[in-house]
Amino acid sequence: MNFLFKSISNFQFPYTLDQSPVLSTPLWEATNGTKKADSTPVTVFTYCKQKDNAIIDALTSNAVHNAKILKLPGLVRVLDVIDSDPANIYVVTERVHPLDVEGLSIDALSLGVFQISETLNLLHGQAKVILGTLCPGTIFTNKRGEWCLFGLELCSKMADPNHLNQYSASYSELVKGSGLDIEPSAAAQVDSILLARLIKQFYQRVPSEWNTLVSGLSQGRITIPQFCTRVESTKPFNSTLISIYEELKELQIKDPQGKVVVMSDLQRQILEDASVLKNATKGFVDGLLIPEFAQCISTIISTQKTQPMSTGFASIVPFVATIFELTCTKNPISDDESTFNKYVKPLIFENFKISDRQLRFLLLVYFPSYIPRLTNNDVVERIFPPFVQGLADTDSTIRIQTLKRVPDIISMITERQLNNDLLRHLAKTQMDPNEDIRTWTILVISKLSKKLSQSSNRSGILSTAFTKSLKDPAVKPRLAALYGLEDSLDLFDVQTIANKVLTVIGPGLLDKNAQVRSKARSLFKVYLSKLENEADQIPTDHAEDVELNFQADIADDNDDLAKGFLENLRISPQPLSITPTDGNTTQNIENTADSWNDSVIDEWDAEDDWSNNSEEPSKGNAPLVTKMNSTKSKVVQSISGNKRSNTKTAFGKTLTTKVKVNKSWNDDLNDDEWDDSWAEANDTKTSSKVNAGKMKKSNTESFSSASIKKPSTTNDVFEQLADEIEEDDWGNDW
C-alpha cells in the first residue's frame, strides 16, 4: 500500500528531476530539475523524514518552517514546499548552484562577502533571527550571480534562542566532514564568529583595513550591523563591482526613464574599465548585467517607435557597444552560448535593420567576433541582405568597413548571393572615387576567388577585375591587383594563363612605378614558368616537322615566271565566226551578247533559201508557223536576258548554276580588330581597280561558238540554237 502511494505521489509530482543530485549532506540533497508546467528551472532540496531520529526530525521541521515564513533578499528564494509525501519533504527553490570561489577575483570575493553581510544584517536587524549555520556549504549562487544562504536548521529568534542552544552541538556533530562544519558557540555571537571564519577562508590574506574588524568579529565583540557599518567606507567595499551591483539592485523600483539614466552611468563605468567584470561570480554578467542592458535597449527602441519626436531618451549605441564589449571580443567576459542566443543574437538582427550609421559602424567593428557564432541560415536570411547594402552607402567609412568584413561571411552565404549580389556590388566599388576602397575591393576579390565556382566563369571574372585594377591611376590598386594574381596562381589553368593572364600582367612591365614593374616582372616569370613546365610535358611528334627556309623563299628570283607570263600575252586569240550551211558567208560575232543576238536573228530573216526551199505552208500548217514564231520570240528574249542573269535558258526551261564556296583557313580571324583596319586599307586601294576590272572583262569577253549551219527543218533550227545557248558560259561568269 505504501509503495502504491509513493507511485501515485511521484506521478503527481509537478517537477522533473535530474538523475543525480548536485550536492548531498546528511540532512538534505540538492537536485536540479524543471517545472513540468512551464519548464522553469528549479532546484529541489529533499529532506528525508526520520521519525525515529528526534534530532534530525527537529532540525528538518525547523528548516522547513523557516523556509516557508522567511522571505528576505539574500536567502535562497523558495517557490514551493511539498510535504505530503510520507517519506520526504521537498523544498523547491529557484535554480541555484553551490558556491565555487575558485578563480574568482578579489573584487568578486569582496562582492560576495558584501552580499552575505547584507543578508545577515537583514536577518539580525529586520527579522530578528539568528542563522547559526553560516559556512561555505550553505552558500549558493543564483542565476543573477548573487550569493544567497540556505540551511535554516538552527535558525532561531534572537529573543528565544532555545532551539539553537539545544541542537547546535548535535548539528555540528551530525554534519562533521560534509562541508557544513561549524563551531558551536554562544547564541548571541554565533553569526559574527562564523562570518569572521568565512572571511579568513575566502581571503588568502585578509585586507589590512579589515584586520581589526575581523578580529573583533571572531571574538564576538562586534555585531553584524556594526561590522557592516564600519566596512562600508573601506576599499574592498568601494570597488566598481559593488557599485554596479548596488545600482542594479535598486533598478526595479525606477521608472523607464530612470532606468535609462542608471544604465547610462553603468555603461560608462564598464567601458572605462571592463576588467572589473573579469572573473566575477558566474551569472553576474550573464544573468544580471546583460539582461538589464537588453531590457534598456528594448525600452529605448519601443519609445522611439511610439514617440518619434521624443528627445528624453538616449541613443542605444552606447548600450549596444557595452553588450558587444562583454560578449563579442576576442576574450569576452561572457562566452555563454545561451546568453548570446537569448539576448545578443536578436539584438544583432534588429539593429541591422536600423538606418543609423553609428550603429552600423558598431556592428561592423564587432562583426568578426559574433559572425562565427551565427548559423549559415541566420547569415543568409537575416544578416547578408542589409549587410551588402553597406557597400552602396554614401559614407565612405561605412563602405570600406563593409568591404573589410566581406571575407568573414563568404563561406556562409549561398552561391547565388556570392555570384550575383556580392559581385555586382564589388564591380561598383572597384570604380569608387576613394583609393582605399578600390584597393580593398581587389583584395576582397582575391580572398573570395577560391570560393567562386568554375561554372561561373571564374577565370573571366578574375582576369577582368585584375585588368581593370592594373589600369588604375593610383599605385595601391595596381599593386593589389598583382598581389591578387599572385594569390590566385593555382586557380588558372595553363590555357587561361596563355590566353588571358599573361596579357593582363604584360602592361605592368611598362608601368611608370618601379615597384609595380618589379612586382609584375617577378609575377610574369612565375606564370611563364608554369607554362613552360606544362609545355615540357607535352609529347613531341617529329613526324610533323617541316623543313622551311623563308629567307631563301623571299630572295628567290621570279624572272622565269615573269618571262612566261609576258610570252602568253603575245598570243592573239582567233576571231569567232558563224558559218552558214552553204559556206558562202562568214559573219563576225560582236563582243557583246546583244549584238550577237541581233545578228543571228537578222541573218535568219534574210535567208532566201529557207523560204524558197520550204514548201508553201498550207492552211492546216498555220498553227505550226505560229508556234514556231512564238517559240522563236521566247528564245530571243531568253538570250537577251542572259547578260543580267546567272541562269541558262533554253526553250522556256531555266537551269540554275550553283557556285561552291570553299571556306578559308582564316575566316575565323575576321573578328580580330586588325581585320577591320586592314580591310579599310584594301578597300581604299583596290575599289577603283575592281570596278575597272569588271568593265574590262565585260568589254573583252566574247561569245565563242562553233559555226551555225543552216538547218534542214524548223525544229532542227531551234534545237541547234538551244545547244548553242547551253554552251554559253555567261551564267558561270556572272
PDB file of C-alpha atoms in Angstrom, residues 18-24 28-32 44:
ATOM      1  CA  ASP A  18      17.819  15.078 -12.746  1.00  0.00           C
ATOM      2  CA  GLN A  19      19.155  11.612 -12.096  1.00  0.00           C
ATOM      3  CA  SER A  20      21.896  12.665  -9.672  1.00  0.00           C
ATOM      4  CA  PRO A  21      21.988  15.437  -7.042  1.00  0.00           C
ATOM      5  CA  VAL A  22      24.387  18.355  -7.265  1.00  0.00           C
ATOM      6  CA  LEU A  23      25.084  18.309  -3.538  1.00  0.00           C
ATOM      7  CA  SER A  24      24.414  15.806  -0.738  1.00  0.00           C
ATOM      8  CA  TRP A  28      19.288  17.061   2.566  1.00  0.00           C
ATOM      9  CA  GLU A  29      20.082  16.570  -1.107  1.00  0.00           C
ATOM     10  CA  ALA A  30      20.019  19.329  -3.720  1.00  0.00           C
ATOM     11  CA  THR A  31      18.852  18.218  -7.178  1.00  0.00           C
ATOM     12  CA  ASN A  32      18.290  20.352 -10.243  1.00  0.00           C
ATOM     13  CA  VAL A  44      14.731  20.805  -5.170  1.00  0.00           C
TER      14      VAL A  44
END
